[in-house]
PDB file of C-alpha atoms and ligand atoms in Angstrom:
ATOM      1  CA  UNK M   1      63.187  -0.106  66.703  1.00 45.00           C
ATOM      2  CA  UNK M   2      64.477   1.724  63.329  1.00 48.00           C
ATOM      3  CA  UNK M   3      63.767   5.123  64.555  1.00 45.00           C
ATOM      4  CA  UNK M   4      65.689   4.258  68.050  1.00 46.00           C
ATOM      5  CA  UNK M   5      68.650   2.886  66.238  1.00 48.00           C
ATOM      6  CA  UNK M   6      68.879   5.664  63.155  1.00 49.00           C
ATOM      7  CA  UNK M   7      68.327   8.576  65.951  1.00 47.00           C
ATOM      8  CA  UNK M   8      71.321   7.445  67.670  1.00 47.00           C
ATOM      9  CA  UNK M   9      74.099   9.816  67.979  1.00 48.00           C
ATOM     10  CA  UNK M  10      77.586   8.428  66.455  1.00 53.00           C
ATOM     11  CA  UNK M  11      79.717   6.426  68.881  1.00 55.00           C
ATOM     12  CA  UNK M  12      83.196   6.031  67.287  1.00 56.00           C
ATOM     13  CA  UNK M  13      83.439   2.644  69.032  1.00 62.00           C
ATOM     14  CA  UNK M  14      80.312   1.089  68.107  1.00 75.00           C
ATOM     15  CA  UNK M  15      79.809  -1.609  66.025  1.00 90.00           C
ATOM     16  CA  UNK M  16      75.827  -1.527  66.316  1.00 90.00           C
ATOM     17  CA  UNK M  17      75.128  -1.473  62.541  1.00 93.00           C
ATOM     18  CA  UNK M  18      77.765  -3.864  61.793  1.00 93.00           C
ATOM     19  CA  UNK M  19      76.371  -6.652  64.114  1.00 91.00           C
ATOM     20  CA  UNK M  20      72.445  -5.752  62.756  1.00 91.00           C
ATOM     21  CA  UNK M  21      73.805  -6.034  58.996  1.00 90.00           C
ATOM     22  CA  UNK M  22      74.658  -9.674  59.695  1.00 87.00           C
ATOM     23  CA  UNK M  23      71.442 -10.794  60.096  1.00 85.00           C
ATOM     24  CA  UNK M  24      69.891  -8.907  57.245  1.00 87.00           C
ATOM     25  CA  UNK M  25      68.249 -10.321  53.916  1.00 88.00           C
ATOM     26  CA  UNK M  26      71.134  -9.835  51.509  1.00 88.00           C
ATOM     27  CA  UNK M  27      68.894  -9.333  48.509  1.00 92.00           C
ATOM     28  CA  UNK M  28      67.825  -5.922  50.232  1.00 94.00           C
ATOM     29  CA  UNK M  29      71.539  -4.970  49.762  1.00 96.00           C
ATOM     30  CA  UNK M  30      72.888  -2.736  47.136  1.00 98.00           C
ATOM     31  CA  UNK M  31      75.715  -4.585  44.760  1.00 98.00           C
ATOM     32  CA  UNK M  32      77.110  -1.499  43.725  1.00 98.00           C
ATOM     33  CA  UNK M  33      78.097   1.227  46.069  1.00 98.00           C
ATOM     34  CA  UNK M  34      79.988   4.817  44.634  1.00 99.00           C
ATOM     35  CA  UNK M  35      81.285   6.956  47.302  1.00 99.00           C
ATOM     36  CA  UNK M  36      82.057  10.828  47.154  1.00 99.00           C
ATOM     37  CA  UNK M  37      85.261  10.996  49.547  1.00 98.00           C
ATOM     38  CA  UNK M  38      84.611  14.608  50.907  1.00 98.00           C
ATOM     39  CA  UNK M  39      85.554  16.395  53.616  1.00 98.00           C
ATOM     40  CA  UNK M  40      89.431  15.984  53.900  1.00 98.00           C
ATOM     41  CA  UNK M  41      90.497  19.480  53.860  1.00 98.00           C
ATOM     42  CA  UNK M  42      87.563  20.700  56.472  1.00 98.00           C
ATOM     43  CA  UNK M  43      88.982  17.491  58.747  1.00 98.00           C
ATOM     44  CA  UNK M  44      92.189  18.767  58.883  1.00 98.00           C
ATOM     45  CA  UNK M  45      91.318  22.501  59.198  1.00 98.00           C
ATOM     46  CA  UNK M  46      89.269  21.393  62.504  1.00 98.00           C
ATOM     47  CA  UNK M  47      92.426  19.862  63.858  1.00 98.00           C
ATOM     48  CA  UNK M  48      94.479  22.700  62.950  1.00 98.00           C
ATOM     49  CA  UNK M  49      96.349  20.870  60.437  1.00 98.00           C
ATOM     50  CA  UNK M  50      97.159  21.432  56.743  1.00 98.00           C
ATOM     51  CA  UNK M  51      94.847  20.067  54.019  1.00 98.00           C
ATOM     52  CA  UNK M  52      97.053  17.436  52.896  1.00 98.00           C
ATOM     53  CA  UNK M  53      96.974  15.992  56.395  1.00 98.00           C
ATOM     54  CA  UNK M  54      93.222  15.296  55.683  1.00 98.00           C
ATOM     55  CA  UNK M  55      94.304  13.580  52.397  1.00 98.00           C
ATOM     56  CA  UNK M  56      96.409  11.352  54.226  1.00 98.00           C
ATOM     57  CA  UNK M  57      94.116  10.566  56.453  1.00 98.00           C
ATOM     58  CA  UNK M  58      91.521  10.087  53.769  1.00 98.00           C
ATOM     59  CA  UNK M  59      93.406   7.283  52.607  1.00 98.00           C
ATOM     60  CA  UNK M  60      93.358   5.515  55.673  1.00 98.00           C
ATOM     61  CA  UNK M  61      89.422   5.730  55.691  1.00 98.00           C
ATOM     62  CA  UNK M  62      89.940   4.189  52.340  1.00 98.00           C
ATOM     63  CA  UNK M  63      91.723   1.176  53.195  1.00 98.00           C
ATOM     64  CA  UNK M  64      89.144   0.780  56.101  1.00 97.00           C
ATOM     65  CA  UNK M  65      86.184   0.930  53.716  1.00 98.00           C
ATOM     66  CA  UNK M  66      87.681  -1.483  51.094  1.00 98.00           C
ATOM     67  CA  UNK M  67      88.005  -3.747  53.672  1.00 97.00           C
ATOM     68  CA  UNK M  68      84.354  -3.184  54.829  1.00 97.00           C
ATOM     69  CA  UNK M  69      83.022  -3.577  51.329  1.00 98.00           C
ATOM     70  CA  UNK M  70      84.942  -7.179  51.029  1.00 97.00           C
ATOM     71  CA  UNK M  71      83.502  -7.878  54.393  1.00 95.00           C
ATOM     72  CA  UNK M  72      79.773  -7.059  53.757  1.00 95.00           C
ATOM     73  CA  UNK M  73      80.378  -8.972  50.388  1.00 95.00           C
ATOM     74  CA  UNK M  74      79.606  -5.776  47.906  1.00 97.00           C
ATOM     75  CA  UNK M  75      80.070  -6.742  44.265  1.00 98.00           C
ATOM     76  CA  UNK M  76      81.396  -3.218  43.255  1.00 98.00           C
ATOM     77  CA  UNK M  77      82.583  -0.260  45.157  1.00 98.00           C
ATOM     78  CA  UNK M  78      83.483   2.925  43.198  1.00 99.00           C
ATOM     79  CA  UNK M  79      85.168   5.903  45.004  1.00 99.00           C
ATOM     80  CA  UNK M  80      85.881   9.531  43.785  1.00 99.00           C
ATOM     81  CA  UNK M  81      89.236  10.422  44.421  1.00 98.00           C
ATOM     82  CA  UNK M  82      89.757  13.501  42.038  1.00 98.00           C
ATOM     83  CA  UNK M  83      87.540  15.371  39.704  1.00 99.00           C
ATOM     84  CA  UNK M  84      88.106  16.995  36.431  1.00 98.00           C
ATOM     85  CA  UNK M  85      87.492  19.909  38.332  1.00 98.00           C
ATOM     86  CA  UNK M  86      89.905  19.110  40.855  1.00 98.00           C
ATOM     87  CA  UNK M  87      92.545  20.875  38.820  1.00 98.00           C
ATOM     88  CA  UNK M  88      91.329  23.978  39.822  1.00 98.00           C
ATOM     89  CA  UNK M  89      92.940  23.617  43.065  1.00 98.00           C
ATOM     90  CA  UNK M  90      96.488  24.919  43.697  1.00 98.00           C
ATOM     91  CA  UNK M  91      99.447  22.992  42.317  1.00 98.00           C
ATOM     92  CA  UNK M  92     100.714  21.958  45.672  1.00 98.00           C
ATOM     93  CA  UNK M  93      97.708  20.302  46.573  1.00 98.00           C
ATOM     94  CA  UNK M  94      97.116  18.559  43.105  1.00 98.00           C
ATOM     95  CA  UNK M  95     100.821  17.473  43.088  1.00 98.00           C
ATOM     96  CA  UNK M  96     100.248  16.237  46.653  1.00 98.00           C
ATOM     97  CA  UNK M  97      97.110  13.853  45.587  1.00 98.00           C
ATOM     98  CA  UNK M  98      98.929  12.757  42.606  1.00 98.00           C
ATOM     99  CA  UNK M  99     101.791  11.522  44.766  1.00 98.00           C
ATOM    100  CA  UNK M 100      99.453  10.078  47.429  1.00 98.00           C
ATOM    101  CA  UNK M 101      97.744   8.133  44.596  1.00 98.00           C
ATOM    102  CA  UNK M 102     100.911   6.558  43.444  1.00 98.00           C
ATOM    103  CA  UNK M 103     102.182   5.903  47.012  1.00 98.00           C
ATOM    104  CA  UNK M 104      98.805   4.332  47.792  1.00 98.00           C
ATOM    105  CA  UNK M 105      99.135   2.010  44.876  1.00 98.00           C
ATOM    106  CA  UNK M 106     102.486   1.152  45.361  1.00 98.00           C
ATOM    107  CA  UNK M 107     102.175   0.256  48.977  1.00 98.00           C
ATOM    108  CA  UNK M 108      98.447  -1.349  48.638  1.00 98.00           C
ATOM    109  CA  UNK M 109      98.577  -3.127  45.351  1.00 98.00           C
ATOM    110  CA  UNK M 110      99.812  -6.261  46.952  1.00 98.00           C
ATOM    111  CA  UNK M 111      97.261  -6.880  49.766  1.00 98.00           C
ATOM    112  CA  UNK M 112      94.633  -5.885  47.463  1.00 98.00           C
ATOM    113  CA  UNK M 113      95.686  -8.704  45.051  1.00 98.00           C
ATOM    114  CA  UNK M 114      95.940 -11.077  48.210  1.00 98.00           C
ATOM    115  CA  UNK M 115      92.560  -9.889  49.103  1.00 98.00           C
ATOM    116  CA  UNK M 116      91.026 -10.754  45.599  1.00 98.00           C
ATOM    117  CA  UNK M 117      90.023  -7.079  45.006  1.00 98.00           C
ATOM    118  CA  UNK M 118      89.799  -6.153  41.263  1.00 98.00           C
ATOM    119  CA  UNK M 119      91.256  -2.841  40.980  1.00 98.00           C
ATOM    120  CA  UNK M 120      89.995  -0.515  37.985  1.00 98.00           C
ATOM    121  CA  UNK M 121      90.109   3.071  37.293  1.00 98.00           C
ATOM    122  CA  UNK M 122      87.565   5.305  35.717  1.00 98.00           C
ATOM    123  CA  UNK M 123      88.010   8.757  34.166  1.00 98.00           C
ATOM    124  CA  UNK M 124      90.002  10.680  31.941  1.00 98.00           C
ATOM    125  CA  UNK M 125      93.465   8.443  32.482  1.00 98.00           C
ATOM    126  CA  UNK M 126      95.463  10.088  29.812  1.00 97.00           C
ATOM    127  CA  UNK M 127      95.216  13.179  31.520  1.00 98.00           C
ATOM    128  CA  UNK M 128      97.426  11.751  34.296  1.00 98.00           C
ATOM    129  CA  UNK M 129     101.289  11.628  34.236  1.00 98.00           C
ATOM    130  CA  UNK M 130     102.957   8.781  32.459  1.00 98.00           C
ATOM    131  CA  UNK M 131     104.365   7.345  35.030  1.00 98.00           C
ATOM    132  CA  UNK M 132     100.894   7.388  36.989  1.00 98.00           C
ATOM    133  CA  UNK M 133      99.295   5.560  33.937  1.00 98.00           C
ATOM    134  CA  UNK M 134     102.014   2.640  33.988  1.00 98.00           C
ATOM    135  CA  UNK M 135     101.011   2.026  37.899  1.00 98.00           C
ATOM    136  CA  UNK M 136      97.159   2.150  37.065  1.00 98.00           C
ATOM    137  CA  UNK M 137      97.752  -0.263  33.927  1.00 98.00           C
ATOM    138  CA  UNK M 138      99.898  -2.646  36.242  1.00 98.00           C
ATOM    139  CA  UNK M 139      97.383  -2.593  38.979  1.00 98.00           C
ATOM    140  CA  UNK M 140      94.519  -3.279  36.879  1.00 98.00           C
ATOM    141  CA  UNK M 141      96.463  -6.092  35.185  1.00 98.00           C
ATOM    142  CA  UNK M 142      97.697  -7.524  37.973  1.00 98.00           C
ATOM    143  CA  UNK M 143      94.130  -8.070  39.679  1.00 98.00           C
ATOM    144  CA  UNK M 144      92.014  -8.553  36.443  1.00 98.00           C
ATOM    145  CA  UNK M 145      91.409 -12.114  37.338  1.00 98.00           C
ATOM    146  CA  UNK M 146      90.388 -11.360  40.991  1.00 98.00           C
ATOM    147  CA  UNK M 147      86.707 -12.275  41.669  1.00 98.00           C
ATOM    148  CA  UNK M 148      86.455 -10.309  44.659  1.00 98.00           C
ATOM    149  CA  UNK M 149      85.257  -6.795  45.110  1.00 98.00           C
ATOM    150  CA  UNK M 150      85.204  -4.779  42.018  1.00 98.00           C
ATOM    151  CA  UNK M 151      87.141  -1.649  43.607  1.00 98.00           C
ATOM    152  CA  UNK M 152      86.770   1.364  41.165  1.00 98.00           C
ATOM    153  CA  UNK M 153      88.654   4.513  41.491  1.00 98.00           C
ATOM    154  CA  UNK M 154      87.433   7.542  39.703  1.00 99.00           C
ATOM    155  CA  UNK M 155      90.602   9.710  38.941  1.00 98.00           C
ATOM    156  CA  UNK M 156      90.450  12.653  36.660  1.00 98.00           C
ATOM    157  CA  UNK M 157      86.791  11.707  36.622  1.00 99.00           C
ATOM    158  CA  UNK M 158      83.876  13.925  35.509  1.00 98.00           C
ATOM    159  CA  UNK M 159      80.498  12.470  34.422  1.00 98.00           C
ATOM    160  CA  UNK M 160      80.124  15.465  31.774  1.00 98.00           C
ATOM    161  CA  UNK M 161      83.455  14.337  30.552  1.00 98.00           C
ATOM    162  CA  UNK M 162      82.690  10.535  30.374  1.00 98.00           C
ATOM    163  CA  UNK M 163      79.309  11.721  28.533  1.00 98.00           C
ATOM    164  CA  UNK M 164      81.387  13.319  25.902  1.00 98.00           C
ATOM    165  CA  UNK M 165      83.983  10.968  25.662  1.00 98.00           C
ATOM    166  CA  UNK M 166      80.803   8.245  25.329  1.00 98.00           C
ATOM    167  CA  UNK M 167      79.418  10.489  22.403  1.00 98.00           C
ATOM    168  CA  UNK M 168      82.481  10.921  20.466  1.00 98.00           C
ATOM    169  CA  UNK M 169      83.104   7.225  20.351  1.00 98.00           C
ATOM    170  CA  UNK M 170      79.241   6.554  19.196  1.00 98.00           C
ATOM    171  CA  UNK M 171      80.072   9.462  16.431  1.00 98.00           C
ATOM    172  CA  UNK M 172      83.101   7.816  15.354  1.00 98.00           C
ATOM    173  CA  UNK M 173      81.096   4.904  14.459  1.00 98.00           C
ATOM    174  CA  UNK M 174      78.725   6.696  12.490  1.00 98.00           C
ATOM    175  CA  UNK M 175      81.517   8.717  10.778  1.00 98.00           C
ATOM    176  CA  UNK M 176      82.957   5.520   9.915  1.00 98.00           C
ATOM    177  CA  UNK M 177      79.636   4.018   8.208  1.00 98.00           C
ATOM    178  CA  UNK M 178      79.480   1.166  11.174  1.00 98.00           C
ATOM    179  CA  UNK M 179      76.574   2.862  13.149  1.00 98.00           C
ATOM    180  CA  UNK M 180      73.394   4.221  12.088  1.00 98.00           C
ATOM    181  CA  UNK M 181      72.251   7.106  14.739  1.00 98.00           C
ATOM    182  CA  UNK M 182      68.812   5.356  14.579  1.00 98.00           C
ATOM    183  CA  UNK M 183      70.115   2.723  16.494  1.00 98.00           C
ATOM    184  CA  UNK M 184      71.764   4.644  19.195  1.00 98.00           C
ATOM    185  CA  UNK M 185      69.718   3.717  22.585  1.00 98.00           C
ATOM    186  CA  UNK M 186      70.592   4.170  26.179  1.00 97.00           C
ATOM    187  CA  UNK M 187      71.881   0.455  25.971  1.00 98.00           C
ATOM    188  CA  UNK M 188      74.336   1.177  23.388  1.00 98.00           C
ATOM    189  CA  UNK M 189      75.687   4.596  25.185  1.00 98.00           C
ATOM    190  CA  UNK M 190      75.914   2.562  28.365  1.00 98.00           C
ATOM    191  CA  UNK M 191      78.240   0.489  26.655  1.00 98.00           C
ATOM    192  CA  UNK M 192      80.882   3.371  26.125  1.00 98.00           C
ATOM    193  CA  UNK M 193      80.610   4.707  29.565  1.00 98.00           C
ATOM    194  CA  UNK M 194      83.661   3.971  31.803  1.00 98.00           C
ATOM    195  CA  UNK M 195      81.329   1.840  34.117  1.00 98.00           C
ATOM    196  CA  UNK M 196      80.180  -0.661  31.443  1.00 97.00           C
ATOM    197  CA  UNK M 197      81.477  -3.527  33.047  1.00 93.00           C
ATOM    198  CA  UNK M 198      79.944  -2.579  36.025  1.00 97.00           C
ATOM    199  CA  UNK M 199      76.644  -3.216  38.008  1.00 94.00           C
ATOM    200  CA  UNK M 200      74.152  -0.223  37.995  1.00 95.00           C
ATOM    201  CA  UNK M 201      74.888   2.163  41.042  1.00 98.00           C
ATOM    202  CA  UNK M 202      72.228   1.198  43.925  1.00 98.00           C
ATOM    203  CA  UNK M 203      73.765   3.516  46.366  1.00 98.00           C
ATOM    204  CA  UNK M 204      75.801   7.015  46.539  1.00 98.00           C
ATOM    205  CA  UNK M 205      77.179   7.925  49.517  1.00 99.00           C
ATOM    206  CA  UNK M 206      78.669  11.342  50.204  1.00 98.00           C
ATOM    207  CA  UNK M 207      80.451  12.732  53.346  1.00 98.00           C
ATOM    208  CA  UNK M 208      80.845  15.834  54.955  1.00 98.00           C
ATOM    209  CA  UNK M 209      77.446  17.273  54.681  1.00 98.00           C
ATOM    210  CA  UNK M 210      77.395  18.739  51.211  1.00 98.00           C
ATOM    211  CA  UNK M 211      74.435  17.778  49.240  1.00 98.00           C
ATOM    212  CA  UNK M 212      75.674  17.516  45.484  1.00 98.00           C
ATOM    213  CA  UNK M 213      76.708  15.299  43.146  1.00 98.00           C
ATOM    214  CA  UNK M 214      79.819  17.117  41.849  1.00 98.00           C
ATOM    215  CA  UNK M 215      79.785  15.715  38.320  1.00 98.00           C
ATOM    216  CA  UNK M 216      80.054  12.206  39.747  1.00 98.00           C
ATOM    217  CA  UNK M 217      78.371   9.150  37.692  1.00 98.00           C
ATOM    218  CA  UNK M 218      75.620  11.514  36.469  1.00 98.00           C
ATOM    219  CA  UNK M 219      74.048   9.059  33.776  1.00 98.00           C
ATOM    220  CA  UNK M 220      74.533   6.028  36.330  1.00 98.00           C
ATOM    221  CA  UNK M 221      72.755   7.584  39.498  1.00 98.00           C
ATOM    222  CA  UNK M 222      69.659   7.857  37.447  1.00 97.00           C
ATOM    223  CA  UNK M 223      67.674   5.481  39.906  1.00 97.00           C
ATOM    224  CA  UNK M 224      70.438   5.328  42.541  1.00 98.00           C
ATOM    225  CA  UNK M 225      69.319   5.929  46.204  1.00 98.00           C
ATOM    226  CA  UNK M 226      71.583   8.580  48.146  1.00 98.00           C
ATOM    227  CA  UNK M 227      72.868   8.516  51.816  1.00 98.00           C
ATOM    228  CA  UNK M 228      74.589  11.826  53.235  1.00 98.00           C
ATOM    229  CA  UNK M 229      76.314  12.142  56.431  1.00 98.00           C
ATOM    230  CA  UNK M 230      77.866  15.016  58.175  1.00 98.00           C
ATOM    231  CA  UNK M 231      80.738  12.806  58.778  1.00 98.00           C
ATOM    232  CA  UNK M 232      84.073  13.936  57.137  1.00 98.00           C
ATOM    233  CA  UNK M 233      85.603  11.198  54.997  1.00 98.00           C
ATOM    234  CA  UNK M 234      88.745  10.851  57.114  1.00 98.00           C
ATOM    235  CA  UNK M 235      86.112   9.592  60.034  1.00 98.00           C
ATOM    236  CA  UNK M 236      84.083   7.786  58.196  1.00 98.00           C
ATOM    237  CA  UNK M 237      84.128   3.734  59.785  1.00 97.00           C
ATOM    238  CA  UNK M 238      82.871   0.522  58.605  1.00 96.00           C
ATOM    239  CA  UNK M 239      79.892   1.240  61.255  1.00 96.00           C
ATOM    240  CA  UNK M 240      78.994   4.061  58.937  1.00 97.00           C
ATOM    241  CA  UNK M 241      79.186   1.994  55.858  1.00 97.00           C
ATOM    242  CA  UNK M 242      76.889  -0.337  57.771  1.00 96.00           C
ATOM    243  CA  UNK M 243      74.505   2.241  58.654  1.00 96.00           C
ATOM    244  CA  UNK M 244      74.172   3.373  55.012  1.00 97.00           C
ATOM    245  CA  UNK M 245      73.656  -0.129  53.763  1.00 97.00           C
ATOM    246  CA  UNK M 246      70.861  -0.762  56.464  1.00 95.00           C
ATOM    247  CA  UNK M 247      69.340   2.423  55.727  1.00 96.00           C
ATOM    248  CA  UNK M 248      69.343   1.238  51.936  1.00 97.00           C
ATOM    249  CA  UNK M 249      67.684  -2.061  52.743  1.00 96.00           C
ATOM    250  CA  UNK M 250      64.826   0.082  54.099  1.00 94.00           C
ATOM    251  CA  UNK M 251      64.343   2.141  50.825  1.00 96.00           C
ATOM    252  CA  UNK M 252      61.262   1.081  48.489  1.00 95.00           C
ATOM    253  CA  UNK M 253      62.894   1.682  45.139  1.00 96.00           C
ATOM    254  CA  UNK M 254      60.051   1.447  42.587  1.00 96.00           C
ATOM    255  CA  UNK M 255      61.777   2.502  39.302  1.00 96.00           C
ATOM    256  CA  UNK M 256      58.973   4.400  37.842  1.00 96.00           C
ATOM    257  CA  UNK M 257      56.450   1.185  38.591  1.00 97.00           C
ATOM    258  CA  UNK M 258      54.175   0.850  41.593  1.00 93.00           C
ATOM    259  CA  UNK M 259      54.811  -0.558  45.138  1.00 80.00           C
ATOM    260  CA  UNK M 260      55.217  -4.295  45.513  1.00 69.00           C
ATOM    261  CA  UNK M 261      51.917  -5.325  47.424  1.00 63.00           C
ATOM    262  CA  UNK M 262      53.531  -5.907  51.063  1.00 55.00           C
TER     263      UNK M 262
HETATM  264  C1  IPE Z 301      87.923  15.398  49.251  1.00 89.46           C
HETATM  265  O1  IPE Z 301      87.900  16.417  50.324  1.00 89.46           O
HETATM  266  C2  IPE Z 301      89.279  15.012  48.352  1.00 89.46           C
HETATM  267  C3  IPE Z 301      89.321  15.656  47.294  1.00 89.46           C
HETATM  268  C4  IPE Z 301      88.158  16.313  46.542  1.00 89.46           C
HETATM  269  C5  IPE Z 301      90.301  15.034  46.519  1.00 89.46           C
HETATM  270  P1  IPE Z 301      88.248  17.973  50.034  1.00 89.46           P
HETATM  271  O2  IPE Z 301      89.670  17.931  49.782  1.00 89.46           O
HETATM  272  O3  IPE Z 301      87.456  18.194  49.200  1.00 89.46           O
HETATM  273  O4  IPE Z 301      87.892  18.316  51.310  1.00 89.46           O
HETATM  274  P2  IPE Z 301      87.154  19.639  51.686  1.00 89.46           P
HETATM  275  O5  IPE Z 301      85.745  19.378  50.954  1.00 89.46           O
HETATM  276  O6  IPE Z 301      87.624  20.953  51.105  1.00 89.46           O
HETATM  277  O7  IPE Z 301      86.760  19.796  53.075  1.00 89.46           O
HETATM  278  C1  IPE Z 302      84.206  16.022  44.764  1.00 89.46           C
HETATM  279  O1  IPE Z 302      84.743  16.755  46.025  1.00 89.46           O
HETATM  280  C2  IPE Z 302      85.052  15.269  44.424  1.00 89.46           C
HETATM  281  C3  IPE Z 302      85.973  14.283  45.107  1.00 89.46           C
HETATM  282  C4  IPE Z 302      85.770  13.880  46.092  1.00 89.46           C
HETATM  283  C5  IPE Z 302      87.147  13.841  44.800  1.00 89.46           C
HETATM  284  P1  IPE Z 302      84.754  18.304  46.007  1.00 89.46           P
HETATM  285  O2  IPE Z 302      85.601  18.896  47.080  1.00 89.46           O
HETATM  286  O3  IPE Z 302      85.753  18.485  44.504  1.00 89.46           O
HETATM  287  O4  IPE Z 302      83.480  18.846  45.527  1.00 89.46           O
HETATM  288  P2  IPE Z 302      82.927  20.491  45.405  1.00 89.46           P
HETATM  289  O5  IPE Z 302      83.924  21.363  44.740  1.00 89.46           O
HETATM  290  O6  IPE Z 302      82.559  20.777  46.967  1.00 89.46           O
HETATM  291  O7  IPE Z 302      81.399  20.426  44.837  1.00 89.46           O
HETATM  292 MG1   MG Z 303      85.277  18.975  48.857  1.00 89.46          MG
END
């Protein structure tokens, strides 16, 4: 049966996977899903449009996906919106993206708040404009007591940069005399990462057909499951998320141990 379902070609209007998910054993679903929202530019090019149109369409996909994450009762959703390497793009594209983030927050924050979403941000936020930093801070503070999905947006985020900042913070403590290097272990290092308040990443989804991490959550994905799709991010639907979650539910996670006896 699974083969038959997973072998089906994509049907835009289908909610096959969403319906199947309703009957699933919830303990088999991920707590924390992280998404590399890729393929906006290719989506636009394929339609003869400019890349920025792809980013605008990508915001719609993000809204859909956040709603779906709430519907599926995920504990945490982390999305990769802008990497530390994305500054290499033409200034016009970078400026467009920054403006889009700002508009997104301005337009969506009230609804997110009313839907009990707790929004947070990871990455080197002090590298963003003061105005955007203020919006980020306001959004975070406004929703900090919400108890629904923990929605984390990675902006100016790089896994290597995050590790460097974590190591710097430990080194500061060593220098100040409050930390013995021998007491540094993975738990302590983890407590200095941007994701310290989040459950471990269970599932990484990447759209658009590229099969790489691109510096996303390099520490946190040590034992994550991966799910790739050729669908470009602007075309990603609730049902695609359901499909990924169903696939995850069939995986046998061993964490270096042995299979549970079936
Ligand atoms: C992802 O889409 C969005 C960002 C990286 C900001 P891309 O802009 O990378 O689109 P492609 O990969 O060039 O198609
Ligand atoms: C990763 O996508 C970053 C985001 C989705 C924000 P990229 O498009 O920047 O990744 P590469 O350059 O193809 O590896
Ligand atoms: Mg890309």
